[in-house]
Every structure is written in C-alpha cells, then in structure tokens.
Tab-separated table of C-alpha atoms and ligand atoms in Angstrom:
chain	number	residue	atom	x	y	z
A	1	MET	CA	118.686	48.412	100.921
A	2	ILE	CA	119.057	48.432	104.707
A	3	THR	CA	120.441	45.194	106.132
A	4	PRO	CA	118.498	44.294	109.308
A	5	THR	CA	120.571	44.256	112.501
A	6	PRO	CA	121.184	40.648	113.565
A	7	ASP	CA	119.547	39.499	116.809
A	8	LEU	CA	122.960	38.652	118.257
A	9	ASP	CA	126.621	39.491	117.878
A	10	LEU	CA	127.471	35.847	118.545
A	11	LEU	CA	125.682	32.530	118.622
A	12	VAL	CA	127.718	29.626	119.989
A	13	ILE	CA	126.493	26.143	119.095
A	14	GLY	CA	127.328	23.660	121.859
A	15	ALA	CA	127.569	24.348	125.601
A	16	GLY	CA	130.582	22.203	126.408
A	17	SER	CA	133.823	23.475	127.889
A	18	GLY	CA	134.947	25.252	124.701
A	19	GLY	CA	131.588	26.790	123.808
A	20	VAL	CA	130.904	28.038	127.330
A	21	ALA	CA	134.391	29.598	127.543
A	22	ALA	CA	133.989	31.335	124.166
A	23	SER	CA	130.516	32.665	124.986
A	24	ARG	CA	131.498	34.006	128.397
A	25	ARG	CA	134.620	35.732	127.067
A	26	ALA	CA	132.647	37.319	124.203
A	27	ALA	CA	129.949	38.538	126.607
A	28	LEU	CA	132.643	39.963	128.881
A	29	LEU	CA	133.911	41.900	125.883
A	30	GLY	CA	130.465	43.448	125.444
A	31	ALA	CA	128.983	41.209	122.759
A	32	ARG	CA	125.293	40.148	122.758
A	33	VAL	CA	125.681	36.374	123.033
A	34	ALA	CA	123.504	33.271	123.091
A	35	ILE	CA	124.521	29.640	123.304
A	36	ALA	CA	122.499	26.732	121.902
A	37	GLU	CA	122.623	23.287	123.499
A	38	GLY	CA	120.651	20.217	122.442
A	39	ARG	CA	121.566	18.029	125.422
A	40	ARG	CA	122.728	18.907	128.933
A	41	VAL	CA	124.878	21.962	129.622
A	42	GLY	CA	128.499	21.040	130.359
A	43	GLY	CA	129.413	18.840	127.412
A	44	THR	CA	131.494	15.711	127.218
A	45	CYS	CA	134.203	16.642	129.713
A	46	VAL	CA	131.858	17.488	132.560
A	47	LEU	CA	129.079	14.975	131.923
A	48	ARG	CA	130.498	11.990	130.004
A	49	GLY	CA	134.283	12.367	130.033
A	50	CYS	CA	137.097	13.843	132.097
A	51	VAL	CA	135.112	14.548	135.269
A	52	PRO	CA	133.143	11.289	135.764
A	53	LYS	CA	136.136	9.324	134.415
A	54	LYS	CA	138.393	10.856	137.047
A	55	LEU	CA	135.778	10.197	139.739
A	56	LEU	CA	135.804	6.542	138.672
A	57	MET	CA	139.603	6.585	138.707
A	58	TYR	CA	139.523	7.746	142.333
A	59	ALA	CA	137.225	4.817	143.120
A	60	ALA	CA	139.620	2.420	141.381
A	61	GLU	CA	142.654	3.955	143.046
A	62	ALA	CA	141.021	3.305	146.417
A	63	ALA	CA	141.571	-0.408	145.725
A	64	ASP	CA	145.341	0.200	145.623
A	65	ASP	CA	145.132	2.485	148.665
A	66	LEU	CA	143.237	-0.127	150.667
A	67	GLU	CA	145.871	-2.688	149.782
A	68	ALA	CA	148.644	-0.314	150.813
A	69	ALA	CA	146.826	0.643	154.019
A	70	ARG	CA	147.125	-2.942	155.253
A	71	ALA	CA	150.877	-2.816	154.703
A	72	PHE	CA	150.973	0.466	156.628
A	73	GLY	CA	149.437	-1.197	159.680
A	74	TRP	CA	145.699	-0.847	159.193
A	75	ASP	CA	143.386	-3.760	159.996
A	76	MET	CA	140.365	-3.836	157.711
A	77	ALA	CA	137.497	-6.119	156.944
A	78	ASP	CA	137.109	-7.087	153.297
A	79	ALA	CA	136.115	-4.106	151.189
A	80	ARG	CA	133.664	-4.299	148.267
A	81	PHE	CA	132.998	-1.766	145.522
A	82	ASP	CA	129.358	-0.892	144.847
A	83	MET	CA	129.043	0.530	141.317
A	84	ALA	CA	125.428	1.598	141.857
A	85	ARG	CA	126.435	3.740	144.835
A	86	TRP	CA	129.223	5.324	142.808
A	87	ALA	CA	126.777	5.953	139.925
A	88	THR	CA	124.323	7.757	142.225
A	89	ALA	CA	127.066	9.943	143.698
A	90	LYS	CA	128.486	10.627	140.221
A	91	ALA	CA	125.058	11.642	138.895
A	92	ALA	CA	124.636	14.069	141.801
A	93	GLU	CA	128.066	15.593	141.168
A	94	THR	CA	127.610	16.015	137.405
A	95	SER	CA	124.167	17.570	138.025
A	96	ARG	CA	125.764	19.990	140.476
A	97	LEU	CA	128.395	20.905	137.886
A	98	GLU	CA	125.719	21.366	135.227
A	99	GLN	CA	124.001	23.882	137.508
A	100	VAL	CA	127.343	25.653	138.039
A	101	TYR	CA	127.730	25.951	134.257
A	102	ARG	CA	124.172	27.248	133.851
A	103	ARG	CA	124.768	29.845	136.565
A	104	MET	CA	128.049	30.926	134.970
A	105	LEU	CA	126.247	31.536	131.676
A	106	ALA	CA	123.438	33.472	133.367
A	107	ASP	CA	125.898	35.568	135.396
A	108	ALA	CA	127.744	36.444	132.174
A	109	HIS	CA	124.419	37.438	130.503
A	110	VAL	CA	124.757	34.693	127.909
A	111	GLU	CA	121.292	33.504	126.867
A	112	LEU	CA	120.926	29.714	126.897
A	113	ILE	CA	118.717	28.459	124.072
A	114	GLU	CA	117.852	24.798	124.592
A	115	GLY	CA	117.465	22.710	121.453
A	116	ARG	CA	119.480	21.370	118.538
A	117	ALA	CA	120.854	24.096	116.310
A	118	ARG	CA	121.047	23.946	112.531
A	119	LEU	CA	122.529	26.553	110.220
A	120	GLU	CA	120.070	27.804	107.605
A	121	GLY	CA	122.442	30.068	105.712
A	122	PRO	CA	124.969	32.785	106.531
A	123	GLY	CA	124.248	34.244	109.984
A	124	ARG	CA	120.939	32.350	110.328
A	125	VAL	CA	120.428	29.436	112.740
A	126	ARG	CA	117.300	27.469	113.612
A	127	ILE	CA	117.010	26.107	117.164
A	128	GLY	CA	113.750	24.169	117.478
A	129	ASP	CA	110.951	26.561	116.431
A	130	ARG	CA	113.101	29.626	116.826
A	131	VAL	CA	115.291	31.230	114.176
A	132	VAL	CA	118.029	33.578	115.328
A	133	THR	CA	120.344	35.763	113.300
A	134	ALA	CA	123.893	36.367	114.452
A	135	ARG	CA	126.834	38.352	113.100
A	136	GLU	CA	129.208	35.547	114.110
A	137	VAL	CA	128.611	31.837	114.751
A	138	ILE	CA	131.019	29.576	116.634
A	139	ILE	CA	130.536	25.834	116.238
A	140	ALA	CA	131.662	23.983	119.371
A	141	THR	CA	129.716	20.743	119.081
A	142	GLY	CA	132.522	18.435	120.217
A	143	SER	CA	132.826	14.760	119.338
A	144	SER	CA	131.182	11.404	120.059
A	145	PRO	CA	132.446	7.831	120.271
A	146	VAL	CA	132.970	6.208	116.856
A	147	ARG	CA	130.426	3.411	116.428
A	148	ASP	CA	131.331	2.072	112.999
A	149	SER	CA	135.065	1.335	113.328
A	150	ILE	CA	134.503	-2.440	113.336
A	151	PRO	CA	131.649	-4.312	111.612
A	152	GLY	CA	128.939	-5.072	114.191
A	153	VAL	CA	130.286	-2.768	116.944
A	154	ALA	CA	127.509	-0.138	116.746
A	155	ASP	CA	125.607	-1.402	119.814
A	156	ALA	CA	128.632	-2.121	122.001
A	157	ALA	CA	129.174	0.000	125.108
A	158	THR	CA	131.406	3.055	124.783
A	159	SER	CA	132.813	5.256	127.537
A	160	ASP	CA	129.370	6.963	127.624
A	161	GLU	CA	127.617	3.754	128.642
A	162	LEU	CA	130.417	2.551	130.928
A	163	LEU	CA	130.129	5.704	133.014
A	164	ASP	CA	126.383	5.033	133.447
A	165	LEU	CA	126.673	1.377	134.489
A	166	GLN	CA	124.838	0.352	137.644
A	167	ARG	CA	126.620	-2.982	137.864
A	168	LEU	CA	130.100	-4.063	136.800
A	169	PRO	CA	130.336	-6.714	134.073
A	170	ALA	CA	131.480	-10.226	134.979
A	171	GLN	CA	134.260	-9.938	132.429
A	172	ALA	CA	135.213	-7.178	129.987
A	173	THR	CA	136.865	-7.045	126.592
A	174	VAL	CA	138.183	-3.607	125.731
A	175	VAL	CA	138.946	-2.883	122.067
A	176	GLY	CA	141.395	-0.069	121.311
A	177	GLY	CA	144.726	1.042	122.690
A	178	GLY	CA	144.230	4.787	123.173
A	179	TYR	CA	143.501	6.979	126.194
A	180	ILE	CA	140.028	5.595	126.884
A	181	ALA	CA	140.972	1.936	126.396
A	182	VAL	CA	143.911	1.940	128.823
A	183	GLU	CA	142.213	4.169	131.392
A	184	PHE	CA	139.129	1.969	131.660
A	185	ALA	CA	141.018	-1.335	131.377
A	186	SER	CA	143.185	-0.189	134.262
A	187	MET	CA	140.179	0.841	136.360
A	188	LEU	CA	138.061	-2.252	135.684
A	189	ALA	CA	140.988	-4.447	136.743
A	190	ARG	CA	141.120	-2.616	140.116
A	191	PHE	CA	137.443	-3.467	140.647
A	192	GLY	CA	138.256	-7.149	140.199
A	193	VAL	CA	136.800	-7.468	136.688
A	194	PRO	CA	138.866	-9.795	134.454
A	195	VAL	CA	139.855	-7.597	131.489
A	196	GLU	CA	141.143	-8.387	128.011
A	197	LEU	CA	142.672	-5.447	126.151
A	198	ARG	CA	142.722	-5.944	122.369
A	199	TYR	CA	144.565	-3.416	120.221
A	200	ARG	CA	146.088	-3.260	116.754
A	201	ASP	CA	149.626	-2.108	117.448
A	202	ARG	CA	152.550	-3.778	119.249
A	203	LEU	CA	152.008	-1.546	122.294
A	204	PRO	CA	149.120	0.587	123.581
A	205	LEU	CA	149.109	4.414	123.392
A	206	ARG	CA	150.372	5.013	119.874
A	207	GLY	CA	151.876	8.481	119.657
A	208	PHE	CA	153.244	8.511	123.223
A	209	ASP	CA	156.932	8.189	124.119
A	210	PRO	CA	158.187	4.565	123.899
A	211	LEU	CA	159.145	4.601	127.594
A	212	LEU	CA	155.531	5.363	128.495
A	213	ARG	CA	154.079	2.854	126.051
A	214	THR	CA	156.261	0.013	127.316
A	215	ALA	CA	155.674	0.945	130.954
A	216	ALA	CA	151.910	1.270	130.409
A	217	ALA	CA	151.811	-2.263	128.980
A	218	GLU	CA	153.858	-3.587	131.924
A	219	GLU	CA	151.678	-1.852	134.525
A	220	LEU	CA	148.454	-3.028	132.874
A	221	ALA	CA	149.768	-6.591	132.793
A	222	ALA	CA	150.866	-6.318	136.445
A	223	ALA	CA	147.323	-5.236	137.336
A	224	GLY	CA	146.023	-8.425	135.736
A	225	VAL	CA	144.874	-7.050	132.364
A	226	ALA	CA	145.384	-9.654	129.628
A	227	LEU	CA	147.106	-7.800	126.775
A	228	HIS	CA	146.497	-8.787	123.159
A	229	PRO	CA	148.725	-6.711	120.874
A	230	GLY	CA	147.659	-7.182	117.265
A	231	GLY	CA	144.514	-8.786	118.686
A	232	ALA	CA	141.761	-6.331	117.768
A	233	PRO	CA	138.721	-8.119	116.315
A	234	ALA	CA	137.959	-7.937	112.581
A	235	SER	CA	134.245	-8.027	113.376
A	236	VAL	CA	131.933	-8.507	116.348
A	237	GLN	CA	128.431	-9.862	116.711
A	238	ARG	CA	125.879	-9.321	119.444
A	239	LYS	CA	124.678	-12.544	121.135
A	240	PRO	CA	121.981	-13.065	123.791
A	241	ASP	CA	124.681	-13.576	126.450
A	242	GLY	CA	127.225	-11.015	125.268
A	243	TRP	CA	129.374	-10.705	122.168
A	244	MET	CA	131.156	-12.965	119.691
A	245	LEU	CA	134.446	-11.550	118.443
A	246	THR	CA	135.947	-12.762	115.171
A	247	LEU	CA	139.702	-12.204	115.055
A	248	ALA	CA	141.790	-11.525	111.951
A	249	ASP	CA	142.944	-15.175	111.893
A	250	GLY	CA	139.326	-16.375	111.841
A	251	ARG	CA	139.196	-17.525	115.483
A	252	SER	CA	136.019	-16.731	117.439
A	253	LEU	CA	135.887	-15.645	121.072
A	254	HIS	CA	133.016	-14.953	123.428
A	255	THR	CA	132.867	-12.066	125.890
A	256	PRO	CA	129.988	-11.094	128.171
A	257	TRP	CA	130.714	-7.368	127.817
A	258	LEU	CA	132.469	-5.339	125.141
A	259	LEU	CA	133.847	-1.800	125.416
A	260	ASN	CA	134.369	-0.027	122.114
A	261	ALA	CA	137.235	2.429	122.715
A	262	THR	CA	138.256	2.926	119.103
A	263	GLY	CA	138.252	6.707	119.018
A	264	ARG	CA	135.893	9.667	118.736
A	265	ARG	CA	134.476	11.559	115.778
A	266	PRO	CA	133.568	15.262	115.392
A	267	ASN	CA	129.841	16.033	115.752
A	268	THR	CA	129.127	17.598	112.357
A	269	VAL	CA	126.059	15.688	111.160
A	270	GLY	CA	122.820	17.713	110.964
A	271	LEU	CA	124.459	21.106	111.482
A	272	GLY	CA	123.465	22.456	108.060
A	273	LEU	CA	127.093	23.141	107.171
A	274	ASP	CA	126.226	22.888	103.469
A	275	THR	CA	124.009	25.973	103.804
A	276	VAL	CA	127.109	28.099	104.441
A	277	GLY	CA	129.397	26.227	102.053
A	278	ILE	CA	131.481	24.292	104.607
A	279	THR	CA	132.703	20.823	103.610
A	280	VAL	CA	134.009	18.558	106.363
A	281	ASP	CA	137.333	16.756	105.943
A	282	THR	CA	137.883	12.994	105.797
A	283	SER	CA	137.792	12.747	109.609
A	284	HIS	CA	134.371	14.526	109.574
A	285	ALA	CA	136.008	17.617	111.110
A	286	ILE	CA	135.398	21.257	110.220
A	287	PRO	CA	138.555	22.662	108.595
A	288	VAL	CA	139.737	25.878	110.276
A	289	ASP	CA	142.768	28.159	110.216
A	290	ALA	CA	144.953	28.824	113.282
A	291	HIS	CA	142.373	31.319	114.628
A	292	GLY	CA	139.385	28.977	114.232
A	293	HIS	CA	137.952	30.668	111.127
A	294	THR	CA	136.265	28.365	108.626
A	295	ALA	CA	136.087	28.999	104.883
A	296	ALA	CA	132.639	30.578	105.440
A	297	PRO	CA	132.707	34.255	106.513
A	298	GLY	CA	131.246	34.695	110.019
A	299	VAL	CA	131.403	30.970	110.858
A	300	HIS	CA	134.117	29.659	113.177
A	301	ALA	CA	134.820	26.405	114.994
A	302	ILE	CA	136.755	25.351	118.108
A	303	GLY	CA	137.533	22.192	120.070
A	304	ASP	CA	136.996	18.547	119.119
A	305	VAL	CA	134.752	19.413	116.167
A	306	THR	CA	137.918	20.674	114.435
A	307	ASN	CA	139.862	17.489	115.356
A	308	ARG	CA	143.197	19.145	116.083
A	309	VAL	CA	144.316	18.518	119.688
A	310	ASN	CA	141.222	16.987	121.271
A	311	LEU	CA	141.625	18.041	124.868
A	312	THR	CA	139.381	20.194	127.071
A	313	PRO	CA	141.971	22.862	127.989
A	314	VAL	CA	142.741	23.282	124.283
A	315	ALA	CA	139.052	23.838	123.444
A	316	ILE	CA	138.795	26.393	126.266
A	317	ALA	CA	141.924	28.240	125.119
A	318	GLU	CA	140.723	28.194	121.497
A	319	GLY	CA	137.299	29.518	122.543
A	320	ARG	CA	138.761	32.414	124.535
A	321	ALA	CA	141.301	33.290	121.847
A	322	LEU	CA	138.615	33.276	119.172
A	323	ALA	CA	136.329	35.508	121.253
A	324	ASP	CA	139.269	37.912	121.718
A	325	THR	CA	139.883	37.871	117.973
A	326	LEU	CA	136.225	38.571	117.163
A	327	PHE	CA	135.332	41.057	119.892
A	328	GLY	CA	138.533	42.182	121.612
A	329	ALA	CA	141.981	43.431	120.713
A	330	GLY	CA	142.340	40.017	119.054
A	331	GLY	CA	144.690	38.365	116.649
A	332	ARG	CA	145.866	35.665	119.044
A	333	ALA	CA	146.195	32.032	117.897
A	334	VAL	CA	146.610	29.232	120.447
A	335	ASP	CA	150.052	27.629	120.335
A	336	LEU	CA	149.368	23.910	119.901
A	337	SER	CA	153.021	22.975	119.536
A	338	ARG	CA	153.569	21.958	123.161
A	339	VAL	CA	150.360	20.714	124.792
A	340	ALA	CA	150.754	18.723	128.006
A	341	SER	CA	148.448	15.771	128.497
A	342	ALA	CA	147.704	13.017	130.970
A	343	VAL	CA	146.444	9.455	130.778
A	344	PHE	CA	144.575	8.575	133.947
A	345	MET	CA	145.409	4.904	134.066
A	346	LEU	CA	146.901	3.547	137.292
A	347	PRO	CA	149.658	4.572	137.706
A	348	PRO	CA	148.954	7.692	135.651
A	349	ILE	CA	150.947	9.253	132.822
A	350	GLY	CA	151.926	12.879	132.325
A	351	SER	CA	153.642	14.085	129.189
A	352	VAL	CA	154.693	17.336	127.581
A	353	GLY	CA	156.787	17.830	124.481
A	354	PRO	CA	157.849	15.556	121.643
A	355	THR	CA	158.557	11.850	121.980
A	356	GLU	CA	162.046	10.384	121.727
A	357	ASP	CA	161.117	8.720	118.396
A	358	LEU	CA	160.066	12.032	116.957
A	359	LEU	CA	163.278	13.762	118.025
A	360	ALA	CA	165.312	10.791	116.775
A	361	SER	CA	163.878	11.353	113.340
A	362	SER	CA	165.064	14.972	113.330
A	363	ASP	CA	168.775	15.543	112.937
A	364	ARG	CA	169.312	17.605	116.082
A	365	PRO	CA	171.555	16.071	118.753
A	366	ILE	CA	169.573	15.168	121.875
A	367	ARG	CA	170.526	14.066	125.383
A	368	VAL	CA	168.147	11.551	126.956
A	369	TYR	CA	167.943	11.417	130.760
A	370	GLU	CA	165.996	8.618	132.447
A	371	ALA	CA	165.113	7.440	135.926
A	372	ALA	CA	163.216	4.333	137.015
A	373	PHE	CA	162.592	3.393	140.607
A	374	ARG	CA	160.103	1.873	143.008
A	375	PRO	CA	158.709	4.835	144.973
A	376	MET	CA	159.031	4.811	148.752
A	377	LYS	CA	155.346	3.997	149.335
A	378	GLN	CA	155.459	1.020	146.956
A	379	ALA	CA	158.732	-0.243	148.375
A	380	PHE	CA	157.399	-0.142	151.943
A	381	ALA	CA	154.066	-1.718	151.043
A	382	GLY	CA	155.632	-4.451	148.922
A	383	GLY	CA	154.039	-3.087	145.736
A	384	THR	CA	155.508	-3.645	142.296
A	385	GLN	CA	154.602	-0.313	140.662
A	386	ARG	CA	157.595	1.563	139.311
A	387	THR	CA	157.911	5.225	138.433
A	388	ARG	CA	159.639	6.066	135.153
A	389	MET	CA	160.792	9.518	134.058
A	390	LYS	CA	162.451	10.938	131.007
A	391	LEU	CA	163.869	14.316	130.052
A	392	LEU	CA	164.753	15.069	126.442
A	393	VAL	CA	167.289	17.874	126.129
A	394	ASP	CA	168.495	19.721	123.045
A	395	ASP	CA	172.267	19.248	123.179
A	396	ALA	CA	173.176	22.500	121.461
A	397	SER	CA	171.002	24.905	123.454
A	398	ASP	CA	170.621	22.770	126.635
A	399	GLN	CA	166.866	23.492	126.472
A	400	VAL	CA	164.598	20.827	127.962
A	401	LEU	CA	162.263	19.855	125.125
A	402	ALA	CA	160.145	17.160	126.751
A	403	VAL	CA	159.187	15.627	130.080
A	404	HIS	CA	157.575	12.184	130.175
A	405	MET	CA	156.520	10.391	133.332
A	406	ILE	CA	154.483	7.395	134.454
A	407	GLY	CA	153.979	6.941	138.167
A	408	ALA	CA	151.971	8.275	141.102
A	409	ASP	CA	151.096	11.976	140.668
A	410	ALA	CA	152.655	12.166	137.179
A	411	PRO	CA	149.922	14.486	135.777
A	412	GLU	CA	150.325	16.907	138.712
A	413	ILE	CA	154.127	16.915	138.432
A	414	VAL	CA	154.180	17.299	134.659
A	415	GLN	CA	151.659	20.164	134.812
A	416	SER	CA	154.133	22.152	136.944
A	417	LEU	CA	157.127	21.237	134.805
A	418	ALA	CA	155.183	22.317	131.706
A	419	VAL	CA	155.479	25.891	133.031
A	420	ALA	CA	159.268	25.532	133.118
A	421	LEU	CA	159.288	24.192	129.562
A	422	THR	CA	157.038	27.006	128.347
A	423	ALA	CA	159.490	29.442	129.939
A	424	GLY	CA	162.338	27.781	128.012
A	425	ALA	CA	164.076	26.108	130.985
A	426	THR	CA	167.449	24.498	130.307
A	427	LYS	CA	168.860	21.350	131.838
A	428	ALA	CA	171.223	23.624	133.802
A	429	ASP	CA	168.113	25.301	135.316
A	430	PHE	CA	166.836	21.876	136.394
A	431	ASP	CA	170.295	21.030	137.819
A	432	ARG	CA	170.535	24.166	139.964
A	433	THR	CA	167.025	23.663	141.371
A	434	LEU	CA	167.182	22.171	144.853
A	435	ALA	CA	165.215	19.001	145.506
A	436	VAL	CA	162.178	18.675	147.751
A	437	HIS	CA	162.933	15.547	149.729
A	438	PRO	CA	161.625	12.898	149.956
A	439	THR	CA	159.484	13.117	146.821
A	440	ALA	CA	159.383	11.303	143.501
A	441	ALA	CA	159.465	14.602	141.601
A	442	GLU	CA	162.922	15.419	142.994
A	443	GLU	CA	164.370	12.876	140.560
A	444	PHE	CA	163.702	15.408	137.801
A	445	VAL	CA	166.325	17.751	139.303
A	446	LEU	CA	168.775	14.978	140.203
A	447	MET	CA	169.399	13.387	136.807
A	448	ARG	CA	173.084	14.009	136.141
A	449	GLU	CA	174.314	11.665	133.390
A	450	PRO	CA	172.407	11.106	130.157
A	451	ALA	CA	171.223	7.537	129.605
A	452	ARG	CA	172.113	8.014	125.913
A	453	ARG	CA	172.673	10.609	123.257
A	454	LEU	CA	170.890	10.833	119.937
A	455	THR	CA	173.316	12.251	117.449
A	456	ALA	CA	172.673	13.190	113.868
A	457	ALA	CA	175.130	10.431	112.890
A	458	ALA	CA	173.344	7.792	114.969
A	459	VAL	CA	170.044	8.798	113.420
A	460	SER	CA	171.125	8.589	109.821
B	501	NDP	P1	142.328	7.497	120.742
B	501	NDP	O1	142.390	8.209	119.459
B	501	NDP	O2	143.206	7.884	121.866
B	501	NDP	O3	142.556	5.957	120.488
B	501	NDP	C1	141.780	5.245	119.587
B	501	NDP	C2	142.235	3.810	119.638
B	501	NDP	O4	141.342	3.040	118.859
B	501	NDP	C3	143.630	3.614	119.088
B	501	NDP	O5	144.303	2.701	119.890
B	501	NDP	C4	143.348	3.038	117.700
B	501	NDP	O6	144.327	2.145	117.278
B	501	NDP	C5	142.089	2.232	117.980
B	501	NDP	N1	141.305	1.944	116.796
B	501	NDP	C6	140.773	2.802	115.901
B	501	NDP	N2	140.090	2.132	114.963
B	501	NDP	C7	140.194	0.821	115.262
B	501	NDP	C8	139.717	-0.375	114.664
B	501	NDP	N3	138.998	-0.345	113.560
B	501	NDP	N4	140.035	-1.545	115.226
B	501	NDP	C9	140.783	-1.568	116.350
B	501	NDP	N5	141.262	-0.494	116.964
B	501	NDP	C10	140.970	0.703	116.427
B	501	NDP	O7	140.790	7.545	121.125
B	501	NDP	P2	140.024	7.372	122.485
B	501	NDP	O8	138.668	6.907	122.093
B	501	NDP	O9	140.789	6.590	123.467
B	501	NDP	O10	139.941	8.856	122.984
B	501	NDP	C11	139.427	9.860	122.124
B	501	NDP	C12	140.070	11.179	122.401
B	501	NDP	O11	139.550	11.690	123.608
B	501	NDP	C13	141.567	11.097	122.602
B	501	NDP	O12	142.268	11.247	121.408
B	501	NDP	C14	141.830	12.232	123.518
B	501	NDP	O13	142.066	13.367	122.746
B	501	NDP	C15	140.541	12.384	124.302
B	501	NDP	N6	140.694	11.802	125.638
B	501	NDP	C16	141.581	12.375	126.498
B	501	NDP	C17	141.754	11.866	127.741
B	501	NDP	C18	142.724	12.492	128.664
B	501	NDP	O14	143.129	13.615	128.424
B	501	NDP	N7	143.144	11.804	129.718
B	501	NDP	C19	141.006	10.707	128.213
B	501	NDP	C20	140.115	10.175	127.230
B	501	NDP	C21	139.993	10.705	125.993
B	501	NDP	P3	145.650	2.594	116.532
B	501	NDP	O15	146.544	3.229	117.529
B	501	NDP	O16	146.161	1.294	116.020
B	501	NDP	O17	145.208	3.527	115.453
C-alpha cells in the first residue's frame, strides 16, 4: 500500500508568539508549513497581554513622571487620564503589530489558515471546512484566564476585558496576588482608582524572592492600594450595581468592579486531543518531554499550553528549538533552569535565578548581598519609592546564582545581568567591574560585605 504524501511537513495550531516562531523557523529550514489561527494573529502577548499591558503601564507611569516633573521645576495645569483615548491608540498599535505578524508569516512562505483547528486523528487536522494532512503537528494554543477559580466569578472582568475598557471603574477590587493582580492594581492606583487587592497568602507574588514580595507589598500600599492578605473571597455574586463578595469569615462586601486575576489555564478544550491519544494533566496542560514531544508520534506542543514556564520568550525559544529538532540539525532542548522574568508593577521587578528561600532549603552555603536606597530622582523629587537589590552567591565557587531587584528600570538591568549569570559570572567578576556613575545599577558592582550568610548549619 502506498501512503499518500501529506499536504504539509508541519501544521502549527495557534499563531501566537510561540507558534509563529516555530512556523517561521521550520519554513526557513525548508519545510512546507501552514499555521492555523481561530482568532487574530499575534496571540495573547501581542493582543491581550504583554504588549497592551506594557502600553498601559507607560500610561500609568506618566502619573509618577508628571508628579516628579513638578519637583524638577515644571509648571503644569492639572492632568487627566482619558482611558478611551488610550484604548483607541492601543487598538491601532495592536492592529499594526498584527499586520507585522501576518507579513512575517507571508514573507517566510508560511500559509495562514484562518479558523479553529481540531485534530481528527494522527496527522489529520480539520480547520473549518478544510482538512489538511501534516507529517508533524505543533500545538501552540496558549492559555486563557481561569474563570471558575471562585464560585460566581465567571462573568467578572479579567485582564482581557480590562485592556479593552473605555472608561475606568469608580473603584476596583482585584482578586489574586500574582503577576496580573499586582501589575493592574499598581496601574489602576496611578489612574486615581481606589483599589483593593485581595489575595490568599501573607504576601503577594508567591514564588518570588521574599525581598521582592515584601517590597512589592510596601510599594503597592504606598501607592494607595488597600492590601488584604488572606482576604480573597470564598464566592462572588453579580449585582445590578457591581459585585457582592462573600469572604471566608462570612462577611459580605460590595464592589462596583471586580478583576479576576486568579491565573490562566492552557487552551486544550476542543482540540480533538483524544483522537491522537493525548490526555491532558490535572492543570489541563499537554504533557511533553524536554523537546516538546507529546506521547503521540508526530504531535508536539510548546508554550503556555504545556504549562511549564509561561512566558513569551520561553514559548518562542521552545518553538525554534522544536523546529530545529524536527527539520534541522536538531536535538536541542531549551534550558528552563534559569529564566529571567519581570513584573511590570510600579516600580517594576526584575528577577533571575532561585529565591533565597529556595537556596536556604538546599544545604549549600550562600552569601546574600543586599542594597536598599532611595534613588537620586526620588530623593530630589521627594518621592518615597525605594530600590532594593539582592545578589545570591554560592560561597564555595563564588558564582552569582541569582539577581533580584525592585526599582526603576529593574527589568532592563536584570536582563543585562542575566547574560553575566548565563556566562557563569562570579562575585569577583562583579567586584572588578567598574561602575557607571551615577546610576542605580552600579550598586550591583559595589556590594562588598554580605548582609548574611546561609550556612548548612544555619539551615538545618
Ligand atoms: P499567577 O499564576 O501569577 O497568579 C495567580 C494568582 O491567583 C495567585 O496569586 C494565586 O494565589 C491566585 N489564585 C488562584 N486561585 C485562586 C482562588 N481560588 N482564590 C484566590 N486566589 C487565587 O497568574 P496570573 O493570572 O497573574 O498570570 C498568569 C501567568 O501569565 C503568569 O503565571 C505568568 O506566567 C504570565 N504573566 C507574565 C507576566 C510578565 O511576565 N510580566 C505578566 C502577566 C502574566 P496563590 O499564590 O495563593 O496560589
């Protein structure tokens, strides 16, 4: 029997950052590639996440800049933020970026097939009325906000809806303590919206270094956000004039506007995974090995849909590495052991490497270096924001294992230092690096005495 040649070498499902990167790399390597997309091209990061979020952060940051400008001698009439104007400009920018993505696909000779894709068996995918066959399939369908984390929360706004608002709410209650919760609480406060932040833990940003978690709580409080640790609602109920929250102790509270920031979930429903024998895990993610291969031959997955490290640059790196494995010299797995990340609250956070708690639970001796100061701009303008920095150094090898920072430009600074860490820089390398003065980043090369040492004895 002659097996018919498949229509394609590769079909990618989902034209977000990861899927587009995988498809372009595969096409560059000579594969016949198509990409299926059921919504707009660009995915969460470009259309509903990182990009519009950062554009809103710039708008919020302008509130701090305007305040500082007065201290620096500028005379200004009262300024007012117009959300509708921002929304129009944001829509124009995301549309422009969508066109850029479409052009990139066309230039790479990747066929865009518009419609929702569903697997119909090994190497067979239906997209609308069309059925295509492909030697390899990469699932890159991303994730969506969780809408069933709390009874009654399904209709509450998520980051998707917030980024499409035409008018700011009179007051906002944000539920959750992760990236999205603190970023948007911080921004809404800059726009003058009274914000309540309700989260389960003692501090926001579970999983981050304790220095950053404590500082984030302090900076949010200083910006006027009312913090409610242990104050997440047990259930919520929609009312004609907003929402009724029922707390764990039975108390009821009213809020005109509720933001559900309780996490995201992989988009795996309706993909026909059962037709190729894939079973999702308890977090609804597609299980994959280090290369992105699923248990089904010829079916692979990258990015948020695999729920490993849910960040855009990771999805892009996974997509390219997988395309290399399938169509190039191959064999490369993405190293997820040291992924830098940022939280774009104000002031922002940048972080790479393990937290102090995590290292404290290992038995390797660690030196902890810290700096905390009011940066020059804040000091001059009478601001209260402080910059905090931490280096975690392996005592035996002198290797710098982690850099944590909260303060102006932290993501930009930590991105550069991440290169040094990837190269295996030691504390001695930091020490012999001359400072750029006057900057905040120079503190990273001027930390001489450890604030404390974590010894195996102290840990046990
Ligand atoms: P996160 O996973 O960061 O945080 C989810 C938050 O929701 C946690 O604080 C969690 O609390 C809380 N939560 C979960 N269930 C409940 C519940 N039933 N009741 C109350 N609280 C609950 O998710 P986000 O939605 O903030 O972001 C999703 C992902 O998107 C992030 O993990 C990140 O990978 C990515 N992202 C990255 C950004 C960046 O790079 N700057 C920005 C935005 C998102 P607890 O800690 O107690 O479990």
